[in-house]
Structure formats: structure tokens, C-alpha cells
XYZ file of C-alpha atoms in Angstrom:
631
model
C 30.751 -14.609 14.867
C 32.357 -17.964 15.531
C 33.480 -20.026 12.576
C 32.123 -23.117 14.302
C 28.522 -22.010 14.003
C 27.431 -23.586 10.698
C 23.938 -22.351 10.709
C 24.928 -18.758 11.120
C 27.655 -19.180 8.353
C 25.021 -20.643 6.036
C 22.844 -17.645 6.626
C 25.551 -15.208 5.958
C 26.487 -17.092 2.661
C 22.860 -16.700 1.597
C 22.876 -12.939 2.641
C 25.952 -12.517 0.677
C 24.113 -13.397 -2.519
C 22.211 -10.136 -2.175
C 25.153 -8.073 -0.685
C 28.070 -9.666 -2.484
C 30.744 -6.896 -1.446
C 31.779 -4.803 1.491
C 30.595 -1.772 -0.255
C 27.141 -3.305 -0.896
C 26.747 -4.159 2.777
C 27.767 -0.935 4.246
C 25.800 1.033 1.685
C 22.664 -0.835 2.954
C 23.568 -0.401 6.580
C 23.861 3.455 6.020
C 20.334 3.380 4.112
C 18.732 1.401 6.925
C 20.204 3.474 9.748
C 18.866 6.597 7.954
C 15.373 5.060 7.502
C 15.151 4.645 11.366
C 15.165 8.388 11.733
C 12.215 8.965 9.431
C 8.811 9.946 11.058
C 6.639 6.902 12.073
C 4.058 6.091 9.302
C 0.502 7.049 9.872
C -1.731 4.049 10.828
C -5.396 4.212 10.145
C -7.696 1.984 12.177
C -11.167 1.252 10.950
C -13.865 -1.127 12.242
C -17.422 -2.540 11.669
C -18.069 -1.012 8.158
C -20.827 -3.581 7.630
C -21.160 -3.287 3.894
C -21.583 0.471 3.875
C -19.367 0.957 0.868
C -19.908 4.741 0.080
C -19.171 5.806 3.564
C -16.183 3.568 3.783
C -14.857 4.581 0.423
C -15.089 8.265 1.485
C -13.246 7.459 4.708
C -10.474 5.905 2.587
C -10.404 8.934 0.237
C -10.162 11.586 2.881
C -7.952 9.357 5.134
C -10.281 10.167 8.133
C -9.566 13.929 7.719
C -5.840 13.635 7.383
C -5.762 15.184 3.921
C -8.078 18.111 4.913
C -5.581 18.700 7.838
C -2.615 18.762 5.527
C -4.396 21.188 3.173
C -5.199 23.530 6.023
C -1.605 23.354 7.270
C -0.110 24.380 3.833
C -2.817 26.784 2.375
C -4.533 28.285 5.446
C -3.042 31.602 4.740
C -3.531 31.394 0.945
C -6.948 29.762 0.339
C -10.433 30.449 1.639
C -12.239 27.587 3.414
C -14.172 27.100 0.126
C -11.142 26.842 -1.902
C -9.574 24.392 0.488
C -12.736 22.283 0.390
C -12.560 22.311 -3.451
C -8.919 21.099 -3.377
C -9.888 18.320 -0.988
C -12.789 17.088 -3.011
C -10.479 17.048 -6.104
C -8.121 14.674 -4.169
C -10.914 12.518 -2.984
C -12.642 12.155 -6.258
C -10.497 13.572 -9.180
C -12.274 12.033 -12.189
C -15.709 12.961 -10.893
C -14.730 16.499 -9.737
C -13.018 17.259 -13.076
C -16.176 16.203 -14.970
C -18.184 18.642 -12.821
C -15.706 21.455 -13.371
C -15.634 20.886 -17.270
C -19.317 21.023 -17.212
C -19.237 24.283 -15.428
C -16.537 25.705 -17.662
C -14.255 26.272 -14.742
C -11.381 24.091 -15.776
C -9.407 26.672 -17.671
C -5.625 26.557 -18.539
C -5.004 28.922 -15.698
C -7.118 26.833 -13.255
C -4.977 23.739 -14.262
C -1.691 25.492 -13.830
C -2.666 26.706 -10.385
C -4.120 23.512 -9.210
C -1.401 21.208 -10.438
C 1.106 23.365 -8.430
C -1.055 23.061 -5.308
C -1.364 19.334 -5.723
C 2.527 19.091 -6.110
C 3.049 21.159 -2.970
C 0.651 18.785 -1.012
C 2.322 15.650 -2.306
C 5.670 17.148 -1.637
C 4.786 17.725 1.975
C 3.330 14.171 2.563
C 6.346 12.605 0.770
C 8.747 14.019 3.366
C 7.808 11.138 5.777
C 9.130 8.501 3.274
C 12.455 7.530 1.659
C 12.664 8.553 -1.984
C 12.748 4.880 -2.961
C 9.369 4.297 -1.261
C 7.734 7.367 -2.773
C 8.825 6.302 -6.250
C 7.334 3.003 -5.792
C 4.044 4.524 -4.752
C 4.085 6.704 -7.970
C 1.865 5.762 -10.961
C 4.347 4.207 -13.367
C 3.459 6.367 -16.401
C 4.264 9.557 -14.560
C 6.949 8.340 -11.975
C 9.704 10.380 -13.550
C 7.902 13.605 -13.956
C 6.437 13.504 -10.449
C 9.753 12.642 -8.993
C 11.182 15.794 -10.629
C 8.309 17.961 -9.366
C 8.531 16.699 -5.670
C 12.205 17.569 -5.155
C 13.576 20.983 -4.801
C 16.580 22.248 -2.951
C 16.711 25.751 -1.198
C 19.907 26.722 -3.219
C 18.336 26.026 -6.417
C 14.788 27.135 -5.634
C 14.477 29.891 -8.217
C 15.800 27.989 -11.093
C 13.834 24.865 -10.070
C 10.603 26.635 -10.030
C 10.985 27.758 -13.552
C 11.791 24.246 -14.568
C 8.676 22.901 -12.667
C 6.576 25.571 -14.295
C 7.638 24.394 -17.654
C 6.775 20.877 -16.812
C 3.277 21.921 -15.787
C 2.811 23.980 -18.878
C 3.785 21.037 -21.085
C 1.295 18.762 -19.159
C -1.472 21.179 -19.935
C -0.444 21.893 -23.599
C -0.464 18.107 -24.321
C -3.947 17.525 -22.828
C -2.613 15.292 -20.257
C -3.643 17.381 -17.102
C -6.683 15.441 -16.180
C -4.802 12.115 -16.120
C -1.886 13.786 -14.202
C -4.264 15.249 -11.619
C -5.752 11.808 -11.015
C -2.300 10.402 -10.684
C -1.238 12.946 -8.197
C -4.554 12.547 -6.276
C -3.748 8.762 -6.032
C -0.248 9.432 -4.731
C -1.484 11.918 -2.246
C -3.883 9.408 -0.732
C -1.342 6.752 -0.770
C 1.114 8.880 1.074
C -1.424 10.164 3.670
C -1.793 6.768 5.394
C 0.985 4.290 5.462
C -0.881 1.349 6.802
C -4.528 0.475 7.632
C -5.867 -1.930 10.220
C -9.488 -3.007 9.605
C -10.583 -4.389 13.029
C -13.382 -6.718 11.745
C -17.017 -6.959 10.392
C -16.740 -6.216 6.581
C -19.813 -8.190 6.012
C -23.614 -8.069 6.659
C -26.185 -5.393 7.307
C -25.184 -2.936 4.565
C -25.515 -4.187 0.843
C -22.120 -3.887 -0.611
C -19.509 -5.781 1.436
C -18.358 -7.305 -1.994
C -17.272 -3.757 -3.171
C -15.466 -3.132 0.095
C -13.508 -6.317 -0.429
C -12.669 -5.309 -3.977
C -11.386 -2.097 -2.649
C -9.334 -3.706 0.088
C -7.749 -6.033 -2.363
C -6.210 -3.086 -4.184
C -5.192 -1.087 -1.028
C -1.463 -0.677 -0.562
C -0.805 -1.990 2.880
C -3.622 -3.468 5.173
C -4.430 -6.177 7.739
C -7.718 -7.623 8.852
C -8.597 -8.682 12.290
C -11.540 -11.027 11.775
C -15.044 -10.140 13.212
C -17.790 -12.528 13.850
C -19.656 -11.322 10.793
C -16.632 -11.998 8.778
C -16.000 -15.438 10.246
C -19.559 -16.633 9.453
C -18.956 -15.817 5.778
C -15.509 -17.499 5.912
C -17.137 -20.625 7.412
C -19.802 -20.684 4.737
C -17.096 -20.558 2.013
C -15.070 -23.157 3.742
C -18.072 -25.536 3.692
C -19.984 -25.205 6.954
C -23.661 -25.698 6.194
C -24.617 -24.020 9.592
C -22.510 -20.962 8.748
C -24.177 -20.665 5.269
C -27.704 -20.858 6.697
C -26.735 -18.079 9.081
C -25.314 -16.074 6.220
C -28.555 -16.350 4.229
C -30.757 -15.712 7.247
C -28.735 -12.532 8.025
C -29.180 -11.258 4.394
C -32.877 -12.046 4.405
C -33.147 -10.124 7.794
C -31.088 -7.141 6.593
C -32.742 -7.065 3.161
C -29.508 -7.431 1.280
C -29.829 -10.681 -0.663
C -28.486 -8.971 -3.752
C -24.946 -9.561 -2.429
C -25.515 -13.313 -2.720
C -27.312 -13.498 -5.920
C -25.824 -10.429 -7.873
C -22.425 -10.009 -6.436
C -21.507 -13.712 -5.878
C -23.756 -15.541 -8.195
C -25.470 -17.730 -5.453
C -28.927 -18.388 -6.663
C -31.713 -18.554 -3.967
C -34.269 -19.651 -6.523
C -34.670 -23.242 -5.111
C -34.860 -21.937 -1.518
C -37.554 -19.543 -2.598
C -39.510 -22.219 -4.532
C -39.260 -24.593 -1.539
C -40.414 -21.896 0.731
C -43.407 -20.908 -1.263
C -44.468 -24.494 -1.650
C -44.079 -25.336 2.113
C -44.783 -22.189 4.222
C -47.529 -19.831 4.461
C -47.172 -16.025 4.802
C -50.301 -15.012 6.896
C -48.287 -14.375 10.164
C -45.883 -11.446 9.435
C -42.955 -13.747 8.520
C -42.152 -14.461 4.929
C -42.061 -18.094 3.692
C -38.179 -17.668 2.859
C -37.505 -16.308 6.518
C -39.355 -19.305 7.916
C -37.698 -21.944 5.683
C -34.078 -20.762 6.322
C -34.585 -20.162 10.037
C -35.890 -23.761 10.653
C -32.896 -25.097 8.535
C -30.348 -22.855 10.504
C -31.769 -24.065 13.919
C -31.667 -27.662 12.833
C -28.049 -27.391 11.592
C -27.093 -25.502 14.737
C -28.568 -28.229 16.861
C -26.623 -30.769 14.883
C -23.346 -28.867 15.558
C -24.079 -28.419 19.318
C -24.833 -32.146 19.839
C -21.564 -32.992 18.227
C -19.728 -30.987 20.777
C -21.099 -31.636 24.276
C -18.004 -29.989 25.794
C -19.229 -26.549 24.477
C -22.077 -26.930 27.173
C -24.540 -25.205 24.864
C -27.487 -27.617 25.316
C -29.713 -24.723 26.554
C -29.544 -23.431 22.854
C -31.328 -26.596 21.635
C -34.688 -24.863 21.611
C -36.290 -26.393 18.429
C -37.324 -29.496 20.418
C -39.443 -27.312 22.767
C -41.576 -25.820 19.902
C -45.269 -26.627 20.246
C -46.776 -25.598 16.783
C -50.315 -26.501 17.804
C -50.348 -24.101 20.710
C -47.990 -21.690 19.064
C -45.649 -21.535 22.010
C -42.196 -22.509 23.163
C -42.704 -24.605 26.165
C -39.381 -24.263 28.134
C -38.874 -25.110 31.865
C -42.599 -24.782 32.580
C -43.067 -21.553 30.914
C -44.882 -21.175 27.659
C -43.454 -18.336 25.557
C -45.758 -17.019 22.707
C -44.384 -17.431 19.229
C -44.815 -15.298 16.045
C -45.777 -18.312 13.955
C -47.086 -21.733 14.284
C -45.948 -22.604 10.766
C -43.416 -25.573 11.219
C -44.348 -28.023 8.423
C -40.966 -29.788 8.352
C -40.394 -30.124 12.090
C -40.562 -33.682 13.084
C -40.961 -33.797 16.978
C -39.105 -37.358 17.096
C -36.227 -35.861 15.083
C -36.249 -32.166 15.578
C -32.778 -31.395 14.328
C -32.986 -33.595 11.210
C -33.342 -31.914 7.762
C -36.011 -33.071 5.527
C -35.278 -34.451 2.026
C -36.217 -31.174 0.493
C -34.277 -29.140 2.988
C -31.209 -31.288 2.297
C -31.660 -30.869 -1.439
C -31.907 -26.965 -1.102
C -28.842 -26.806 1.162
C -26.689 -29.046 -0.995
C -27.506 -26.866 -4.058
C -26.633 -23.718 -2.027
C -23.388 -25.157 -0.920
C -22.391 -26.139 -4.433
C -23.248 -22.657 -5.603
C -21.139 -21.104 -2.929
C -18.052 -23.412 -3.748
C -18.441 -22.339 -7.443
C -18.391 -18.668 -6.743
C -14.870 -17.578 -7.882
C -15.445 -13.921 -6.675
C -16.575 -15.114 -3.193
C -13.589 -17.491 -2.791
C -11.249 -14.656 -3.948
C -12.665 -12.363 -1.344
C -12.596 -15.002 1.563
C -9.036 -16.006 0.431
C -8.002 -12.437 0.792
C -9.421 -12.340 4.322
C -7.378 -15.400 5.239
C -4.160 -14.039 3.401
C -4.294 -10.570 5.072
C -6.292 -11.525 8.151
C -5.872 -13.006 11.593
C -7.798 -13.452 14.761
C -5.684 -10.729 16.481
C -2.603 -8.779 15.856
C -0.078 -7.263 18.059
C 1.607 -4.155 16.438
C 3.677 -1.294 17.809
C 2.873 -2.195 21.394
C -0.790 -2.508 20.704
C -3.142 -5.539 20.964
C -5.644 -5.428 18.078
C -8.773 -7.868 17.978
C -12.353 -7.265 17.055
C -14.407 -8.366 20.207
C -13.045 -9.641 23.458
C -10.862 -12.030 25.415
C -13.354 -14.316 27.166
C -13.017 -13.560 30.999
C -14.423 -14.853 34.301
C -16.055 -12.468 36.725
C -12.999 -12.299 38.824
C -11.027 -11.059 35.988
C -9.114 -14.226 34.993
C -9.146 -15.587 31.545
C -11.982 -17.917 30.840
C -10.778 -21.450 29.906
C -12.558 -23.166 26.998
C -12.185 -26.914 26.330
C -12.111 -28.206 22.926
C -10.494 -31.260 21.437
C -9.163 -32.464 24.821
C -7.381 -29.061 25.190
C -8.193 -26.359 27.871
C -7.237 -22.889 26.403
C -7.398 -19.370 27.807
C -6.164 -15.780 26.807
C -3.656 -15.523 23.958
C -3.307 -19.273 23.564
C -6.982 -19.520 23.035
C -6.814 -16.907 20.342
C -3.957 -18.735 18.683
C -5.942 -21.907 18.643
C -8.882 -20.196 17.087
C -6.764 -18.725 14.356
C -5.150 -22.151 13.669
C -8.562 -23.961 13.338
C -10.115 -21.220 11.214
C -7.271 -21.752 8.608
C -7.680 -25.440 8.967
C -11.325 -25.102 8.008
C -10.406 -23.237 4.811
C -7.706 -25.826 3.679
C -8.929 -29.190 5.103
C -12.723 -28.640 5.308
C -12.871 -31.374 8.204
C -16.044 -31.351 10.306
C -14.297 -30.371 13.514
C -12.851 -27.132 12.150
C -16.079 -26.354 10.179
C -18.110 -26.618 13.381
C -15.471 -24.364 15.059
C -16.263 -21.693 12.394
C -19.978 -21.639 13.571
C -18.763 -21.597 17.182
C -16.603 -18.493 16.422
C -19.659 -16.845 14.939
C -22.000 -17.194 17.863
C -20.549 -19.750 20.535
C -20.882 -18.837 24.220
C -17.215 -18.184 24.591
C -16.285 -17.133 21.233
C -13.540 -14.327 21.298
C -15.080 -12.894 18.078
C -18.585 -12.638 19.560
C -18.523 -12.439 23.353
C -22.165 -12.786 24.140
C -24.947 -15.231 24.374
C -26.490 -14.978 20.854
C -30.326 -15.167 21.039
C -31.096 -15.636 17.234
C -33.776 -18.090 17.920
C -35.629 -15.825 20.390
C -35.247 -12.834 18.171
C -36.681 -14.768 15.225
C -39.704 -16.369 16.859
C -40.624 -14.997 20.424
C -42.732 -12.011 20.983
C -41.449 -11.348 24.565
C -38.616 -8.923 23.920
C -37.303 -9.660 27.255
C -35.950 -13.009 26.008
C -34.041 -11.223 23.281
C -31.398 -9.892 25.794
C -27.965 -11.158 24.977
C -25.679 -11.333 28.167
C -22.184 -10.093 27.347
C -18.875 -11.486 28.500
C -17.453 -9.897 31.617
C -14.644 -8.645 29.522
C -16.675 -5.735 28.289
C -17.326 -4.486 31.865
C -13.973 -5.501 33.534
C -11.743 -3.802 30.787
C -13.013 -0.395 32.109
C -10.427 -0.996 34.819
C -6.912 -0.041 33.934
C -5.329 -2.964 35.887
C -7.393 -5.543 33.859
C -6.513 -3.836 30.561
C -2.788 -4.018 31.540
C -3.224 -7.697 32.311
C -4.499 -8.276 28.734
C -1.727 -6.358 27.049
C 0.773 -8.321 29.039
C -0.935 -11.574 27.933
C -0.516 -10.676 24.298
C 2.955 -9.517 24.655
C 1.944 -5.786 23.935
C 3.221 -2.761 25.975
C 1.220 -2.614 29.227
C 2.368 1.031 29.858
C 2.120 2.806 26.550
C 0.221 0.259 24.539
C -3.619 0.091 23.869
C -6.122 -2.578 23.384
C -8.000 -1.732 20.148
C -11.483 -3.178 19.676
C -14.470 -2.842 17.400
C -17.749 -4.961 17.639
C -19.519 -2.984 20.409
C -21.208 0.247 19.255
C -20.159 3.133 21.486
C -23.211 5.220 22.541
C -21.744 8.604 21.995
C -25.236 10.279 22.157
C -25.430 9.056 25.817
C -22.012 10.488 26.686
C -20.102 7.306 26.438
C -16.456 7.631 25.317
C -14.632 5.366 22.945
C -11.388 5.710 25.119
C -11.599 3.707 28.297
C -9.417 2.336 31.129
C -7.428 5.557 31.376
C -6.654 5.517 27.748
C -5.637 1.732 27.611
C -8.712 0.563 25.729
C -10.058 2.233 22.558
C -13.244 0.845 21.080
C -13.723 2.178 17.515
C -17.119 0.869 16.595
C -19.208 3.921 16.433
C -21.790 2.684 13.966
C -20.917 3.003 10.379
C -24.069 0.985 9.621
C -27.009 3.257 9.048
C -29.084 1.231 11.442
C -27.028 2.218 14.221
C -26.871 5.980 13.695
C -29.755 6.617 15.877
C -28.464 4.393 18.730
C -24.819 5.783 18.721
C -25.490 9.335 17.637
C -22.790 9.370 15.194
C -21.670 7.521 12.082
C -18.499 5.612 13.102
C -15.216 6.087 14.773
C -11.839 5.850 13.290
C -8.363 5.828 14.990
C -5.342 7.671 13.799
C -1.793 6.938 15.106
C 0.840 9.350 13.753
C 4.211 10.508 14.838
C 2.703 12.978 17.376
C 0.241 10.711 19.044
C -3.176 8.889 18.895
C -6.590 10.449 18.186
C -10.161 9.370 17.714
C -12.072 10.626 14.845
C -15.860 10.740 15.399
C -17.600 10.861 12.044
C -20.961 12.332 11.466
C -23.383 10.741 8.921
C -22.190 10.636 5.271
C -24.669 11.862 2.698
C -23.751 10.862 -0.846
C -20.794 11.151 -3.242
C -22.936 13.507 -5.332
C -23.138 15.826 -2.208
C -19.352 15.841 -1.895
C -18.980 16.652 -5.491
C -21.709 19.360 -5.845
C -21.412 20.908 -2.304
C -17.896 19.922 -1.140
C -19.920 18.059 1.696
C -17.049 16.084 3.370
C -17.694 13.914 6.350
C -17.446 16.205 9.296
C -15.278 14.730 12.092
C -14.623 15.685 15.744
C -10.969 15.135 16.565
C -10.042 13.983 20.052
C -6.164 13.572 20.534
C -6.175 11.515 23.705
C -2.469 10.830 23.687
C 0.395 13.083 22.742
C 3.999 11.674 22.668
C 6.689 13.611 24.548
C 8.541 13.789 21.068
C 7.495 12.714 17.522
C 7.986 8.974 17.050
C 10.232 7.679 14.358
C 10.382 4.399 12.493
C 13.066 3.494 14.960
C 10.401 3.436 17.634
C 8.132 0.952 15.715
C 8.029 -2.764 15.122
C 9.489 -1.930 11.646
C 12.428 -0.208 13.310
C 13.089 -3.415 15.436
C 13.133 -5.498 12.222
C 15.538 -2.970 10.565
C 17.886 -3.103 13.565
C 17.905 -6.864 13.261
C 18.789 -6.506 9.571
C 21.657 -3.985 10.476
C 22.982 -6.384 12.868
C 23.013 -9.174 10.306
C 24.772 -6.852 7.709
C 27.303 -6.092 10.275
C 27.885 -9.707 10.888
C 28.410 -10.100 7.153
C 30.854 -7.194 6.947
C 32.848 -8.771 9.840
C 32.905 -12.032 7.852
C 34.197 -10.202 4.643
C 36.803 -8.346 6.648
C 38.182 -11.360 8.613
C 38.203 -13.692 5.492
C 35.667 -16.013 6.814
C 33.608 -15.360 3.658
C 35.003 -14.147 0.303
C 33.553 -11.138 -1.459
C 31.717 -12.005 -4.579
C 32.399 -8.771 -6.496
């Protein structure tokens, strides 16, 4: 270090406040260098949970089968398959399982003693991948000292230590603390089984309990979220976009999940319902509320499209071509039959202008959304822990696609006098989404709607045909052409180009996507482009089970490699408790590392090496007298 560098000297002075002596600095260096040699933490990738809370909760509790695998490794020669399943269920749902066992008079003192020691052994195995400091921080505070004592045992003191541990266990049982202690151990085991979770988009819509999923995620120990199109439309609604809010309401009417708005978030739809009943009929198979919100939505979408001619979405201005008298959509000389002729608020002279009653209803709904503290907390969490994409450990993670041209080049999109493509386009989308949340300006709010369903939205990647699916009887018109990305990325050379564009590893890295259900029943594989692309939307949502043939994919990245878990449909938590009916998963380890990866091989390792370099510079400053020690 040169003395003339004032910025580096100022940084080292600040660093010396935390490490005031030579001893403090080299002690930390020793600690950090040791951490580099620990096993890489297990990463858990989940996507497209779509409000299916019970299935998602179970995936979190069983860590996509990681806990069951560890139980098999430890107890395969000691316990039957049924006994192993009992132990797993106890870890997944400890309070509920204990209640069942008490009802059956199975939870004897002997059972508690045996079970507690088994849980300690399981926790001990999982804790071996972490520093003792990190394990202690993960422990429930009330039992941290006791658990710490139970987890650590040396070979040379094994016999004496086992007696000591047995005495601790006996005392836990004698004092009536066993149930609480089991719950604490189970929580620690689940915490240690997965170091970090990536949720690759689409928490909301379809299923009824996205709010419960958000509550669960807000308490999760380490997580990031890559926004999906079904997340961004809710984020847009909470930020103040009327078009996004109308889309959210229409989605919830369509998926019959209005309770999330009214019960979970306190957004009353009473005025919309009253307006609908007073304005629309219900004699053609569409409900008045569906008709009312659909017309409002397509009017608001039309306003957004006309404010942004650079988006070239004029072909989506369809409301002006509706002929209610004939019951058709008259477009380019073709008359398409419509499901309804009921358009009482449609003014042919001003087709995209809301009526006074429609404005009043939407103003009330916008006020209700703005006043929902719970919704704002959930959306705030998505902004704080989320992004449009993430590059982590050589992988590029994003929900849908990178818009591309047919020749494999990145599609350029013009917005606000800028022409953007590839990673730069993603960075712009991320920045404007955050601006919408903080500034609520019209441009960024319109952009939130575009990210939901715009032609070249990286979060959607298709021509969205909501109008046709709502009104037209000809299902051929419902087809939604997809971005060339989804076809081109089957080629390894295209996948590598995308990895390089995002600064990921083009040789050993992966593109990790959700968004597009993999049709496993038809033989489609989630691993594409020679292993460079992994698509983990296998259909958590029950509506997709028949199409995909499974009930969701998750991806596990551990020290030994990467593997896809294909999950079969989840029954109920009651089935798990009564029958030990875990989600059955097919395990496909598609990548095996030549040697187990350590933290030193990860992004965290790169950060640690940077910290070590800074501390060595601080040591040098102390030893050369450039900085005085503070001790």
C-alpha cells in the first residue's frame, strides 16, 4: 500500500475500528481462510408456486427431500423405512406430529429419549457444513447453550461425553420440556439442510394463498426472489397502476380466488359487485363482475398502449372493433363471434374512456389497495429481496426469458428514447420497477403493466391474448406466440451467449428459468441445451398437474453437483401426519462435480478473499507504522 493513496488509507482507518490490533486482524484472517474450506452451502431453487401454500410449505419443510436423504444416510442400517418416515414427519411438522403421538399414547419417556438422540445426530451431521458460530446463530435462543453442547463431541472423549449428553436428555424429559425442545431441534435441522433459497418468480395468482406464502418467506432465513410476471402485476397494482390492479382483480375472478383480496388484504370488492349487478346481465355464461372488470381492464390497457406508441402494440387495441349489436369482433374484414353482446359502458366514439361509475369504482379500489398494510408489507418484501434477475455462483437466474430475434441476437426494445437489449434491458426493467414503487410516476407505472404482458417483456415472453380468451369463441385466436428465446435456447451456443451476456460462467454455469411448464408426461426434460439451461416450472399449481404430469420441479445445488427433483402431487398435511405420506420425488443428478465444492469455489468465497486481502493490507499498515494499533 502506498501512503499517498488517501482513499485506501481512509478505508483502512475505518477497518481498524473493527479490528483495532494486529492480533484482531490476523485472528479474523485465520477464521476467514478456514471458512473457505467448508463445504459449499446447499442452494434450493423453487419456481411458480402460484399460491399453492400447502404444497409449498411441505417443500420447505422437507427441503425437496434433502432431510429424507440425510435420514437414510445416517439410519439406513438402524431404522426400518417406516421408522425413518416417522422421523422425517416429526422434523417436518413437529408440533402436529407430537399431538398425534400423544393421542395414540406412543410418546413415552423411552420414545422421547430415543427420538431426541436421533434428532441430535441428524442435526450434528447437518451442522458439519457450517462454522460453529453460524450454527449457534441459527439455534433457537432459549436452547442455544444446550443444543451447542449436544452437537459437539470429540472421538477422544466420546464415552464420557455420551453419558453427559444422556443426562441432558433425561433432564429435558424430566422437566417436561421435551416437546418444545423437539420443535427447536426440528427448526434447526430444517434451517441447516438448506443454506439459501432462490424463488424464481410467480408467487401470486391461480392458487388461493399467496399471502400465506409471502408470510412464510418473510420469516425465511436466507432468500432472494426473481420477479415473475404474476408478481410484477401485483407489484404494479400496489405501486398505483390502475391497469395492473384491474388485471389482478380479473385474474382472481378467473381463478376463483377473490378471498385473497378481500379476506387477506382487506380490499373490498363490494362497490365493483354492486356496479356490476346494476349494469350487466348474466344470461350468457359470463358473470356480471367478470364482464365489468374485463371492460375496465381493456379500456385501461388501451390508454396505456396509446401513451406509448413506441411499444408498437396498436394491434392489441381491440375494444374499438367490438360490434355489440352483431355480437362480433370485426377485425381486418373478419367477424369473430363473441361470448357476449353485453357492453353497456362502451362508447364507440371514445372506446377507451372509463364511464363515471367505472372511474368511481376504480378510485375506490385503488384507495383500498393503498390502505392495505399487509399487501404493502408483502410487496415491500418482494422489492427488498427481489430483482428482475440474479447472477449467483456462475448461474444466471431469471423467471422467463431474454427477448431475442429469430437469428439469435438480442431483441432491442425502445423506451424513453433508449434502445435496450440483453442484460442492459433487464437492468433498465429492474430500475423502472423500483421507480414505480417509490415515485409512482405514470411512465414507470405503465412500464409495470408492460412487464406483466407487453410484447417484449422479459418477464412474460409471449403475445398475451387476454382479450381473445375472455370474449372470443374461436380458440384458435387464443394462441399466444412465444418469444424465439424459448426455442433458440435449446441450442448450447445460444445458451452460452446468454450466460456471457450476464457475466455468468459460459462453461460450468446454467441459465435457471421458471415460467414455462415442462410437459414431463410427454417426455420433455427440464434440462436443456446440454445441461446449460434448467427450467424448473413443473406445475406446482393444481390446474397444471394434468398437463405436466407432475406437481412441480425444484433444483438442488449442493457440494457434489446439481440435481432436479420432480415432485408428484401433494395430498394434504393430514395425510403426511397420519400416513407419513411425504411428497415422492424423482431425483435426477444431471451434473456431478469432479470434487466436492467448497465455499472457496462460490461468490461468497470471492467476497471472503477480498476481505482477507483488506485485512492483510491493514496488518501491513500496522506493521509498517502507517496506522497505529488502537489496542
